Amino acid sequence: MLTRPDETTRLLGADEETAPAPAADPLTWTSPTDHGNPKNWTPSRKWTCAMLVSILTLIAPTAASMVVPAMPALARDLGIESKSFLQLTMSAFVLGWTAGPLILGPLSEVFGRATILHVGNVGFIVFNILCGLVRNQYAFLFLRFISGFCGSGPTSLGTGVLSDLWTSEERGISLAIYTVLPLLGPAAGPMVAGYIVQYYEWPYIFYLCSLVSFVVLVPGLVFMPETFGPVILRRRQAEKLRHAGASALSILAAQDAQLHTTKQRIRKGLARPFILLGTQPIIQVLAVYFGFYFGLYQLSIASYQAMWRDQYGMTPVQASANYVSISLGLLVGCQIAGTLNDKIYRALKRRNGDTDLPEYRVWLMIPAAILVPAGLLVFGWAAVAKAHWLLPNVGMATACVGLVMAFLCMQAYVMDSYPVYAASAQGALTVLRALAAFSMPIMGPSVIKAVGYGWFSTLLAAVAVTLGIGAPTVLYWKGAHLRAMSPYAAGQVNLER
């Protein structure tokens, strides 16, 4: 019969949990106050790690959307004639960015968060520069996909890092910052790129992103240590073996065993997101919910400038300025959700006998279910009526407040339900998220052309309210029951059994 593990057991790697660990086992923390445990680090050290990974999450999404104002120039220089193919210049990056967590997240649970984060950042810098150098449309799309994949590192690992550093009732503010920054990137990208393409050639968009990424990479290499408990403990074990004066033969045998174990961990780690998605109803519900909302956000970013150009006759620079409303909506939503999330969690925890439950995160999903469809309806029908430019901006900002609140609550729920394998669980969510983020911006313009902004927004609002009410209802009423039936949730680590 499965029992709820304590903090020490939860930090054991899946491959090590073959028998109850003896008291002196090196794969446990030495005490509840062990300074090697990231949850016992000083607040300044925790916030340094959290801010570094959060800032990195801003860069890749910015690179994704910066091509929107540059699309006419890209079509000219790369010989792109199809509008759908031109939209792939953004969607290819988003596909790589949202698919990356399927591989990078599980690998971080084998090699460590920091290692994968830095390697991915270097890859993003290199391939993003190459995007600015090529003049072949197919090579450009391939490089965009690879740069998006590499740039997904912070998105893949961020929730895992925050889960490593803080307990459930402490991580609300850091999670809010981490959640809003990658959403601010797509909104800020067109504003910056609109200025660049007016005065410079489009390759400078990619050079600028790589330069900023390099500037953040340097302090990251210095101040971002490993945060994943099982990896820290395995490294500590290897260090003890070396200092114990073991013979060369025993060290070689230990290295061979470690290599074999690492191969097993890689294989199991890469399969873990798909196992979670295929077996966990909680993940399945959240994957649909998260996927549609994220695809909706990417569609809004991709089509927003075209709406201002087509309906209001604005220039590219004027149209890009309206992305400020998206940024403001995200910031307001972050401020509301980041402040209330921990307060609600702590209050409900006290009311329920000091018991931790992921369902405390559900309550903020309710206003999100109202704000998203309401904002979409205001935006769509105001655009049809060509109302004052302020009204569509208010509608989009309102929808974005709801979106960021929903995103934050969903990620917090996953982190609370799967604390050890938070990165893998986040990777499982990206399957549908990748499909939605890739397809919705491509199909959206055709549907808008056929039915108009008003009816298209009405359709999206109907789906948004259905998922916005249905998913939290399932999680609230059935979440505890589903976790009780699952060997994977609430910190269980015998996923491979």
GROMACS .gro file of C-alpha atoms in nm:
model
  497
    1MET     CA    1   0.000   0.000   0.000
    2LEU     CA    2   0.134   0.339  -0.095
    3THR     CA    3   0.197   0.592   0.177
    4ARG     CA    4   0.263   0.962   0.160
    5PRO     CA    5   0.643   1.003   0.170
    6ASP     CA    6   0.818   1.251   0.390
    7GLU     CA    7   1.057   1.516   0.256
    8THR     CA    8   1.359   1.289   0.277
    9THR     CA    9   1.201   1.001   0.088
   10ARG     CA   10   1.058   1.234  -0.174
   11LEU     CA   11   1.408   1.343  -0.269
   12LEU     CA   12   1.527   0.995  -0.352
   13GLY     CA   13   1.573   0.932  -0.721
   14ALA     CA   14   1.341   0.674  -0.875
   15ASP     CA   15   1.625   0.435  -0.950
   16GLU     CA   16   1.758   0.452  -0.593
   17GLU     CA   17   1.421   0.370  -0.431
   18THR     CA   18   1.451  -0.007  -0.454
   19ALA     CA   19   1.448  -0.067  -0.077
   20PRO     CA   20   1.407   0.136   0.240
   21ALA     CA   21   1.716   0.349   0.282
   22PRO     CA   22   1.932   0.299   0.591
   23ALA     CA   23   1.990   0.593   0.818
   24ALA     CA   24   2.338   0.653   0.686
   25ASP     CA   25   2.243   0.630   0.319
   26PRO     CA   26   2.423   0.910   0.132
   27LEU     CA   27   2.113   0.968  -0.083
   28THR     CA   28   1.928   1.139   0.200
   29TRP     CA   29   1.977   1.481   0.353
   30THR     CA   30   2.180   1.463   0.672
   31SER     CA   31   1.912   1.654   0.866
   32PRO     CA   32   1.601   1.869   0.810
   33THR     CA   33   1.831   2.174   0.821
   34ASP     CA   34   2.094   2.034   0.579
   35HIS     CA   35   2.239   2.341   0.404
   36GLY     CA   36   2.280   2.142   0.083
   37ASN     CA   37   1.902   2.120   0.050
   38PRO     CA   38   1.792   2.412  -0.173
   39LYS     CA   39   1.483   2.461   0.045
   40ASN     CA   40   1.722   2.557   0.329
   41TRP     CA   41   1.919   2.812   0.127
   42THR     CA   42   1.911   3.176   0.222
   43PRO     CA   43   1.632   3.388   0.066
   44SER     CA   44   1.886   3.589  -0.134
   45ARG     CA   45   2.034   3.276  -0.289
   46LYS     CA   46   1.690   3.140  -0.372
   47TRP     CA   47   1.578   3.466  -0.531
   48THR     CA   48   1.897   3.492  -0.733
   49CYS     CA   49   1.824   3.153  -0.891
   50ALA     CA   50   1.456   3.232  -0.938
   51MET     CA   51   1.521   3.570  -1.103
   52LEU     CA   52   1.790   3.431  -1.335
   53VAL     CA   53   1.565   3.157  -1.469
   54SER     CA   54   1.270   3.399  -1.488
   55ILE     CA   55   1.466   3.656  -1.689
   56LEU     CA   56   1.578   3.385  -1.928
   57THR     CA   57   1.213   3.290  -1.986
   58LEU     CA   58   1.158   3.640  -2.126
   59ILE     CA   59   1.412   3.611  -2.408
   60ALA     CA   60   1.298   3.314  -2.616
   61PRO     CA   61   0.929   3.416  -2.630
   62THR     CA   62   1.038   3.763  -2.734
   63ALA     CA   63   1.237   3.609  -3.018
   64ALA     CA   64   0.928   3.413  -3.120
   65SER     CA   65   0.707   3.716  -3.176
   66MET     CA   66   0.966   3.964  -3.301
   67VAL     CA   67   0.924   3.828  -3.653
   68VAL     CA   68   0.563   3.956  -3.673
   69PRO     CA   69   0.649   4.314  -3.783
   70ALA     CA   70   0.932   4.177  -4.000
   71MET     CA   71   0.714   3.934  -4.199
   72PRO     CA   72   0.691   4.154  -4.512
   73ALA     CA   73   1.070   4.188  -4.519
   74LEU     CA   74   1.115   3.815  -4.455
   75ALA     CA   75   0.878   3.732  -4.741
   76ARG     CA   76   1.078   3.956  -4.972
   77ASP     CA   77   1.427   3.836  -4.880
   78LEU     CA   78   1.345   3.467  -4.835
   79GLY     CA   79   1.116   3.440  -5.136
   80ILE     CA   80   0.807   3.341  -4.935
   81GLU     CA   81   0.484   3.378  -5.130
   82SER     CA   82   0.229   3.185  -4.920
   83LYS     CA   83   0.078   3.363  -4.619
   84SER     CA   84   0.045   3.033  -4.435
   85PHE     CA   85   0.412   2.956  -4.495
   86LEU     CA   86   0.500   3.306  -4.378
   87GLN     CA   87   0.311   3.244  -4.053
   88LEU     CA   88   0.536   2.943  -4.000
   89THR     CA   89   0.825   3.181  -3.934
   90MET     CA   90   0.666   3.235  -3.594
   91SER     CA   91   0.491   2.900  -3.548
   92ALA     CA   92   0.807   2.695  -3.618
   93PHE     CA   93   0.982   2.867  -3.327
   94VAL     CA   94   0.680   2.823  -3.101
   95LEU     CA   95   0.662   2.454  -3.192
   96GLY     CA   96   1.025   2.403  -3.091
   97TRP     CA   97   0.980   2.618  -2.782
   98THR     CA   98   0.676   2.425  -2.660
   99ALA     CA   99   0.809   2.080  -2.757
  100GLY     CA  100   1.148   2.129  -2.590
  101PRO     CA  101   1.022   2.055  -2.236
  102LEU     CA  102   0.939   1.700  -2.343
  103ILE     CA  103   1.313   1.632  -2.363
  104LEU     CA  104   1.487   1.905  -2.165
  105GLY     CA  105   1.263   1.872  -1.858
  106PRO     CA  106   1.326   1.499  -1.804
  107LEU     CA  107   1.697   1.539  -1.884
  108SER     CA  108   1.723   1.799  -1.609
  109GLU     CA  109   1.611   1.530  -1.365
  110VAL     CA  110   1.909   1.320  -1.478
  111PHE     CA  111   2.190   1.573  -1.536
  112GLY     CA  112   2.061   1.862  -1.327
  113ARG     CA  113   1.867   2.182  -1.392
  114ALA     CA  114   2.167   2.414  -1.423
  115THR     CA  115   2.356   2.201  -1.678
  116ILE     CA  116   2.062   2.170  -1.917
  117LEU     CA  117   1.971   2.535  -1.869
  118HIS     CA  118   2.316   2.661  -1.967
  119VAL     CA  119   2.358   2.420  -2.260
  120GLY     CA  120   2.018   2.521  -2.396
  121ASN     CA  121   2.100   2.889  -2.363
  122VAL     CA  122   2.422   2.849  -2.561
  123GLY     CA  123   2.235   2.659  -2.832
  124PHE     CA  124   1.974   2.933  -2.854
  125ILE     CA  125   2.240   3.202  -2.896
  126VAL     CA  126   2.413   3.013  -3.179
  127PHE     CA  127   2.107   2.906  -3.379
  128ASN     CA  128   1.934   3.240  -3.334
  129ILE     CA  129   2.234   3.416  -3.488
  130LEU     CA  130   2.225   3.172  -3.778
  131CYS     CA  131   1.860   3.268  -3.839
  132GLY     CA  132   1.979   3.618  -3.923
  133LEU     CA  133   2.244   3.490  -4.165
  134VAL     CA  134   2.056   3.244  -4.388
  135ARG     CA  135   1.855   3.344  -4.695
  136ASN     CA  136   1.683   3.012  -4.769
  137GLN     CA  137   1.326   2.984  -4.644
  138TYR     CA  138   1.349   2.614  -4.553
  139ALA     CA  139   1.681   2.653  -4.374
  140PHE     CA  140   1.535   2.951  -4.193
  141LEU     CA  141   1.238   2.750  -4.066
  142PHE     CA  142   1.465   2.466  -3.953
  143LEU     CA  143   1.690   2.705  -3.762
  144ARG     CA  144   1.386   2.874  -3.607
  145PHE     CA  145   1.263   2.537  -3.480
  146ILE     CA  146   1.603   2.444  -3.335
  147SER     CA  147   1.653   2.785  -3.173
  148GLY     CA  148   1.305   2.758  -3.022
  149PHE     CA  149   1.385   2.410  -2.892
  150CYS     CA  150   1.708   2.527  -2.729
  151GLY     CA  151   1.544   2.844  -2.599
  152SER     CA  152   1.277   2.641  -2.422
  153GLY     CA  153   1.523   2.550  -2.145
  154PRO     CA  154   1.399   2.810  -1.892
  155THR     CA  155   1.036   2.725  -1.977
  156SER     CA  156   1.115   2.355  -1.934
  157LEU     CA  157   1.295   2.390  -1.604
  158GLY     CA  158   1.152   2.697  -1.436
  159THR     CA  159   0.869   2.525  -1.249
  160GLY     CA  160   1.114   2.254  -1.144
  161VAL     CA  161   1.359   2.511  -1.008
  162LEU     CA  162   1.087   2.688  -0.810
  163SER     CA  163   0.963   2.355  -0.678
  164ASP     CA  164   1.320   2.276  -0.569
  165LEU     CA  165   1.357   2.605  -0.382
  166TRP     CA  166   1.027   2.667  -0.203
  167THR     CA  167   0.749   2.481  -0.028
  168SER     CA  168   0.393   2.503  -0.160
  169GLU     CA  169   0.277   2.799   0.049
  170GLU     CA  170   0.593   3.005  -0.022
  171ARG     CA  171   0.629   2.998  -0.400
  172GLY     CA  172   0.336   3.216  -0.513
  173ILE     CA  173   0.525   3.541  -0.581
  174SER     CA  174   0.819   3.370  -0.752
  175LEU     CA  175   0.580   3.162  -0.962
  176ALA     CA  176   0.389   3.475  -1.063
  177ILE     CA  177   0.709   3.643  -1.183
  178TYR     CA  178   0.819   3.328  -1.363
  179THR     CA  179   0.477   3.290  -1.527
  180VAL     CA  180   0.433   3.647  -1.647
  181LEU     CA  181   0.777   3.704  -1.799
  182PRO     CA  182   0.750   3.448  -2.081
  183LEU     CA  183   0.406   3.590  -2.155
  184LEU     CA  184   0.538   3.946  -2.160
  185GLY     CA  185   0.799   3.843  -2.417
  186PRO     CA  186   0.557   3.785  -2.706
  187ALA     CA  187   0.386   4.114  -2.625
  188ALA     CA  188   0.710   4.310  -2.603
  189GLY     CA  189   0.868   4.150  -2.911
  190PRO     CA  190   0.655   4.321  -3.178
  191MET     CA  191   0.701   4.660  -3.011
  192VAL     CA  192   1.080   4.632  -3.019
  193ALA     CA  193   1.088   4.471  -3.364
  194GLY     CA  194   0.852   4.734  -3.505
  195TYR     CA  195   1.115   4.996  -3.432
  196ILE     CA  196   1.405   4.784  -3.558
  197VAL     CA  197   1.252   4.698  -3.896
  198GLN     CA  198   1.164   5.064  -3.956
  199TYR     CA  199   1.527   5.176  -3.928
  200TYR     CA  200   1.740   4.862  -3.972
  201GLU     CA  201   1.743   4.530  -4.157
  202TRP     CA  202   1.549   4.237  -4.009
  203PRO     CA  203   1.857   4.026  -3.915
  204TYR     CA  204   1.929   4.274  -3.636
  205ILE     CA  205   1.623   4.135  -3.457
  206PHE     CA  206   1.801   3.802  -3.413
  207TYR     CA  207   2.137   3.955  -3.329
  208LEU     CA  208   1.978   4.163  -3.053
  209CYS     CA  209   1.807   3.861  -2.894
  210SER     CA  210   2.129   3.661  -2.897
  211LEU     CA  211   2.321   3.951  -2.744
  212VAL     CA  212   2.072   3.986  -2.459
  213SER     CA  213   2.077   3.610  -2.402
  214PHE     CA  214   2.457   3.614  -2.383
  215VAL     CA  215   2.449   3.898  -2.129
  216VAL     CA  216   2.221   3.689  -1.906
  217LEU     CA  217   2.419   3.368  -1.966
  218VAL     CA  218   2.735   3.504  -1.803
  219PRO     CA  219   2.590   3.572  -1.455
  220GLY     CA  220   2.388   3.252  -1.490
  221LEU     CA  221   2.708   3.048  -1.519
  222VAL     CA  222   2.842   3.215  -1.205
  223PHE     CA  223   2.538   3.240  -0.978
  224MET     CA  224   2.305   2.956  -1.086
  225PRO     CA  225   2.399   2.640  -0.890
  226GLU     CA  226   2.227   2.304  -0.914
  227THR     CA  227   1.887   2.300  -0.742
  228PHE     CA  228   1.749   1.948  -0.805
  229GLY     CA  229   1.778   1.748  -0.483
  230PRO     CA  230   1.843   1.396  -0.623
  231VAL     CA  231   2.122   1.525  -0.848
  232ILE     CA  232   2.282   1.715  -0.559
  233LEU     CA  233   2.269   1.401  -0.347
  234ARG     CA  234   2.417   1.181  -0.620
  235ARG     CA  235   2.705   1.426  -0.664
  236ARG     CA  236   2.756   1.430  -0.289
  237GLN     CA  237   2.770   1.050  -0.290
  238ALA     CA  238   3.034   1.051  -0.568
  239GLU     CA  239   3.239   1.308  -0.378
  240LYS     CA  240   3.229   1.099  -0.060
  241LEU     CA  241   3.349   0.795  -0.253
  242ARG     CA  242   3.649   0.985  -0.387
  243HIS     CA  243   3.741   1.125  -0.047
  244ALA     CA  244   3.704   0.784   0.118
  245GLY     CA  245   4.020   0.665  -0.055
  246ALA     CA  246   3.847   0.388  -0.247
  247SER     CA  247   4.066   0.171  -0.468
  248ALA     CA  248   4.093   0.241  -0.840
  249LEU     CA  249   3.911  -0.086  -0.913
  250SER     CA  250   3.616  -0.003  -0.686
  251ILE     CA  251   3.593   0.351  -0.827
  252LEU     CA  252   3.595   0.210  -1.183
  253ALA     CA  253   3.320  -0.036  -1.089
  254ALA     CA  254   3.119   0.246  -0.934
  255GLN     CA  255   3.166   0.456  -1.250
  256ASP     CA  256   3.047   0.167  -1.470
  257ALA     CA  257   2.743   0.121  -1.247
  258GLN     CA  258   2.677   0.494  -1.257
  259LEU     CA  259   2.696   0.496  -1.639
  260HIS     CA  260   2.448   0.211  -1.659
  261THR     CA  261   2.218   0.387  -1.410
  262THR     CA  262   2.245   0.714  -1.604
  263LYS     CA  263   2.140   0.542  -1.925
  264GLN     CA  264   1.840   0.399  -1.743
  265ARG     CA  265   1.751   0.738  -1.603
  266ILE     CA  266   1.771   0.900  -1.947
  267ARG     CA  267   1.546   0.635  -2.101
  268LYS     CA  268   1.294   0.650  -1.821
  269GLY     CA  269   1.315   1.028  -1.796
  270LEU     CA  270   1.238   1.080  -2.165
  271ALA     CA  271   0.939   0.846  -2.137
  272ARG     CA  272   0.811   1.003  -1.816
  273PRO     CA  273   0.613   1.299  -1.968
  274PHE     CA  274   0.431   1.061  -2.202
  275ILE     CA  275   0.361   0.819  -1.914
  276LEU     CA  276   0.219   1.106  -1.712
  277LEU     CA  277   0.008   1.229  -2.003
  278GLY     CA  278  -0.117   0.879  -2.082
  279THR     CA  279  -0.199   0.768  -1.726
  280GLN     CA  280  -0.278   1.077  -1.519
  281PRO     CA  281  -0.628   1.226  -1.553
  282ILE     CA  282  -0.507   1.538  -1.371
  283ILE     CA  283  -0.242   1.597  -1.636
  284GLN     CA  284  -0.489   1.519  -1.916
  285VAL     CA  285  -0.742   1.774  -1.790
  286LEU     CA  286  -0.477   2.040  -1.742
  287ALA     CA  287  -0.316   1.962  -2.080
  288VAL     CA  288  -0.641   2.041  -2.264
  289TYR     CA  289  -0.705   2.349  -2.051
  290PHE     CA  290  -0.347   2.477  -2.075
  291GLY     CA  291  -0.318   2.389  -2.444
  292PHE     CA  292  -0.622   2.587  -2.556
  293TYR     CA  293  -0.544   2.891  -2.341
  294PHE     CA  294  -0.182   2.897  -2.455
  295GLY     CA  295  -0.280   2.856  -2.819
  296LEU     CA  296  -0.532   3.136  -2.772
  297TYR     CA  297  -0.256   3.360  -2.638
  298GLN     CA  298  -0.024   3.281  -2.928
  299LEU     CA  299  -0.308   3.343  -3.175
  300SER     CA  300  -0.374   3.681  -3.013
  301ILE     CA  301  -0.007   3.777  -3.045
  302ALA     CA  302   0.012   3.663  -3.407
  303SER     CA  303  -0.310   3.832  -3.526
  304TYR     CA  304  -0.320   4.144  -3.309
  305GLN     CA  305  -0.111   4.363  -3.535
  306ALA     CA  306  -0.302   4.252  -3.845
  307MET     CA  307  -0.629   4.358  -3.682
  308TRP     CA  308  -0.503   4.709  -3.622
  309ARG     CA  309  -0.366   4.728  -3.972
  310ASP     CA  310  -0.678   4.590  -4.145
  311GLN     CA  311  -0.956   4.740  -3.932
  312TYR     CA  312  -0.797   5.069  -3.827
  313GLY     CA  313  -0.545   5.132  -4.106
  314MET     CA  314  -0.250   5.175  -3.870
  315THR     CA  315   0.115   5.164  -3.974
  316PRO     CA  316   0.334   4.877  -3.843
  317VAL     CA  317   0.483   5.099  -3.571
  318GLN     CA  318   0.141   5.227  -3.463
  319ALA     CA  319  -0.005   4.877  -3.463
  320SER     CA  320   0.287   4.745  -3.256
  321ALA     CA  321   0.225   5.011  -2.992
  322ASN     CA  322  -0.108   4.845  -2.908
  323TYR     CA  323   0.078   4.546  -2.765
  324VAL     CA  324   0.119   4.764  -2.456
  325SER     CA  325  -0.236   4.665  -2.359
  326ILE     CA  326  -0.137   4.296  -2.363
  327SER     CA  327   0.164   4.370  -2.142
  328LEU     CA  328  -0.046   4.574  -1.899
  329GLY     CA  329  -0.303   4.296  -1.876
  330LEU     CA  330  -0.034   4.042  -1.799
  331LEU     CA  331   0.126   4.262  -1.534
  332VAL     CA  332  -0.206   4.330  -1.363
  333GLY     CA  333  -0.293   3.961  -1.368
  334CYS     CA  334   0.049   3.877  -1.227
  335GLN     CA  335   0.007   4.129  -0.947
  336ILE     CA  336  -0.338   3.997  -0.856
  337ALA     CA  337  -0.257   3.627  -0.881
  338GLY     CA  338   0.090   3.648  -0.730
  339THR     CA  339  -0.044   3.830  -0.422
  340LEU     CA  340  -0.361   3.628  -0.371
  341ASN     CA  341  -0.233   3.280  -0.455
  342ASP     CA  342  -0.024   3.233  -0.143
  343LYS     CA  343  -0.279   3.413   0.078
  344ILE     CA  344  -0.559   3.185  -0.037
  345TYR     CA  345  -0.336   2.879   0.000
  346ARG     CA  346  -0.230   2.966   0.356
  347ALA     CA  347  -0.585   3.056   0.463
  348LEU     CA  348  -0.733   2.732   0.330
  349LYS     CA  349  -0.447   2.533   0.477
  350ARG     CA  350  -0.518   2.675   0.824
  351ARG     CA  351  -0.889   2.611   0.782
  352ASN     CA  352  -0.826   2.246   0.690
  353GLY     CA  353  -0.609   2.144   0.983
  354ASP     CA  354  -0.275   2.258   0.836
  355THR     CA  355  -0.313   2.014   0.543
  356ASP     CA  356  -0.148   2.087   0.208
  357LEU     CA  357  -0.376   2.034  -0.092
  358PRO     CA  358  -0.323   2.138  -0.456
  359GLU     CA  359  -0.699   2.214  -0.476
  360TYR     CA  360  -0.636   2.540  -0.293
  361ARG     CA  361  -0.507   2.670  -0.629
  362VAL     CA  362  -0.842   2.618  -0.801
  363TRP     CA  363  -1.021   2.923  -0.658
  364LEU     CA  364  -0.834   3.181  -0.868
  365MET     CA  365  -0.926   2.987  -1.182
  366ILE     CA  366  -1.289   3.098  -1.135
  367PRO     CA  367  -1.238   3.471  -1.208
  368ALA     CA  368  -1.005   3.371  -1.492
  369ALA     CA  369  -1.291   3.172  -1.647
  370ILE     CA  370  -1.496   3.492  -1.656
  371LEU     CA  371  -1.230   3.745  -1.758
  372VAL     CA  372  -1.094   3.555  -2.061
  373PRO     CA  373  -1.422   3.512  -2.254
  374ALA     CA  374  -1.548   3.857  -2.150
  375GLY     CA  375  -1.232   4.020  -2.282
  376LEU     CA  376  -1.248   3.825  -2.606
  377LEU     CA  377  -1.605   3.934  -2.673
  378VAL     CA  378  -1.525   4.300  -2.608
  379PHE     CA  379  -1.219   4.284  -2.830
  380GLY     CA  380  -1.382   4.103  -3.122
  381TRP     CA  381  -1.704   4.302  -3.151
  382ALA     CA  382  -1.532   4.636  -3.086
  383ALA     CA  383  -1.299   4.556  -3.377
  384VAL     CA  384  -1.597   4.478  -3.601
  385ALA     CA  385  -1.764   4.808  -3.508
  386LYS     CA  386  -1.433   4.993  -3.546
  387ALA     CA  387  -1.500   5.149  -3.209
  388HIS     CA  388  -1.254   5.383  -3.041
  389TRP     CA  389  -0.909   5.221  -3.036
  390LEU     CA  390  -0.918   5.210  -2.655
  391LEU     CA  391  -1.204   4.959  -2.644
  392PRO     CA  392  -1.031   4.668  -2.826
  393ASN     CA  393  -0.726   4.729  -2.611
  394VAL     CA  394  -0.936   4.711  -2.294
  395GLY     CA  395  -1.088   4.384  -2.416
  396MET     CA  396  -0.751   4.227  -2.491
  397ALA     CA  397  -0.602   4.349  -2.162
  398THR     CA  398  -0.896   4.198  -1.972
  399ALA     CA  399  -0.851   3.863  -2.145
  400CYS     CA  400  -0.478   3.869  -2.064
  401VAL     CA  401  -0.549   3.930  -1.694
  402GLY     CA  402  -0.753   3.609  -1.694
  403LEU     CA  403  -0.498   3.418  -1.899
  404VAL     CA  404  -0.206   3.487  -1.667
  405MET     CA  405  -0.418   3.401  -1.362
  406ALA     CA  406  -0.515   3.068  -1.521
  407PHE     CA  407  -0.157   2.990  -1.625
  408LEU     CA  408  -0.023   3.062  -1.277
  409CYS     CA  409  -0.286   2.847  -1.105
  410MET     CA  410  -0.236   2.557  -1.345
  411GLN     CA  411   0.141   2.555  -1.300
  412ALA     CA  412   0.110   2.582  -0.923
  413TYR     CA  413  -0.138   2.292  -0.919
  414VAL     CA  414   0.105   2.075  -1.117
  415MET     CA  415   0.398   2.166  -0.893
  416ASP     CA  416   0.197   2.084  -0.580
  417SER     CA  417   0.070   1.754  -0.722
  418TYR     CA  418   0.403   1.632  -0.867
  419PRO     CA  419   0.674   1.806  -0.660
  420VAL     CA  420   0.965   1.575  -0.744
  421TYR     CA  421   0.887   1.540  -1.114
  422ALA     CA  422   0.758   1.893  -1.167
  423ALA     CA  423   0.969   1.936  -1.482
  424SER     CA  424   0.840   1.612  -1.635
  425ALA     CA  425   0.482   1.700  -1.544
  426GLN     CA  426   0.528   2.041  -1.704
  427GLY     CA  427   0.672   1.867  -2.009
  428ALA     CA  428   0.362   1.647  -2.030
  429LEU     CA  429   0.147   1.960  -2.055
  430THR     CA  430   0.342   2.080  -2.357
  431VAL     CA  431   0.218   1.809  -2.595
  432LEU     CA  432  -0.122   1.971  -2.652
  433ARG     CA  433   0.025   2.313  -2.584
  434ALA     CA  434   0.269   2.264  -2.870
  435LEU     CA  435  -0.004   2.154  -3.109
  436ALA     CA  436  -0.232   2.444  -3.016
  437ALA     CA  437   0.044   2.705  -3.023
  438PHE     CA  438   0.158   2.579  -3.363
  439SER     CA  439  -0.180   2.534  -3.532
  440MET     CA  440  -0.403   2.810  -3.395
  441PRO     CA  441  -0.195   3.103  -3.530
  442ILE     CA  442  -0.186   2.931  -3.872
  443MET     CA  443  -0.556   2.849  -3.895
  444GLY     CA  444  -0.681   3.161  -3.717
  445PRO     CA  445  -0.635   3.416  -4.001
  446SER     CA  446  -0.835   3.199  -4.243
  447VAL     CA  447  -1.123   3.165  -3.997
  448ILE     CA  448  -1.116   3.538  -3.924
  449LYS     CA  449  -1.135   3.611  -4.294
  450ALA     CA  450  -1.435   3.379  -4.329
  451VAL     CA  451  -1.645   3.485  -4.027
  452GLY     CA  452  -1.491   3.812  -3.906
  453TYR     CA  453  -1.337   3.912  -3.575
  454GLY     CA  454  -1.667   3.924  -3.389
  455TRP     CA  455  -1.792   3.572  -3.449
  456PHE     CA  456  -1.443   3.426  -3.428
  457SER     CA  457  -1.398   3.586  -3.083
  458THR     CA  458  -1.741   3.453  -2.984
  459LEU     CA  459  -1.637   3.100  -3.079
  460LEU     CA  460  -1.313   3.129  -2.883
  461ALA     CA  461  -1.499   3.275  -2.584
  462ALA     CA  462  -1.743   2.982  -2.582
  463VAL     CA  463  -1.460   2.729  -2.572
  464ALA     CA  464  -1.272   2.934  -2.313
  465VAL     CA  465  -1.566   2.953  -2.073
  466THR     CA  466  -1.640   2.580  -2.116
  467LEU     CA  467  -1.284   2.480  -2.030
  468GLY     CA  468  -1.247   2.757  -1.772
  469ILE     CA  469  -1.540   2.621  -1.571
  470GLY     CA  470  -1.510   2.250  -1.652
  471ALA     CA  471  -1.142   2.197  -1.570
  472PRO     CA  472  -1.143   2.363  -1.224
  473THR     CA  473  -1.463   2.177  -1.137
  474VAL     CA  474  -1.302   1.841  -1.216
  475LEU     CA  475  -0.986   1.932  -1.026
  476TYR     CA  476  -1.172   2.055  -0.719
  477TRP     CA  477  -1.417   1.767  -0.684
  478LYS     CA  478  -1.205   1.479  -0.813
  479GLY     CA  479  -0.843   1.594  -0.774
  480ALA     CA  480  -0.783   1.441  -0.429
  481HIS     CA  481  -0.948   1.115  -0.534
  482LEU     CA  482  -0.737   1.091  -0.850
  483ARG     CA  483  -0.413   1.160  -0.660
  484ALA     CA  484  -0.501   0.897  -0.401
  485MET     CA  485  -0.531   0.640  -0.680
  486SER     CA  486  -0.206   0.747  -0.845
  487PRO     CA  487   0.143   0.620  -0.755
  488TYR     CA  488   0.291   0.929  -0.921
  489ALA     CA  489   0.122   1.222  -0.749
  490ALA     CA  490   0.193   1.401  -0.421
  491GLY     CA  491   0.564   1.333  -0.434
  492GLN     CA  492   0.565   0.962  -0.502
  493VAL     CA  493   0.884   0.867  -0.679
  494ASN     CA  494   0.828   0.509  -0.794
  495LEU     CA  495   0.714   0.622  -1.137
  496GLU     CA  496   0.916   0.360  -1.321
  497ARG     CA  497   0.777   0.063  -1.128
   0.00000   0.00000   0.00000
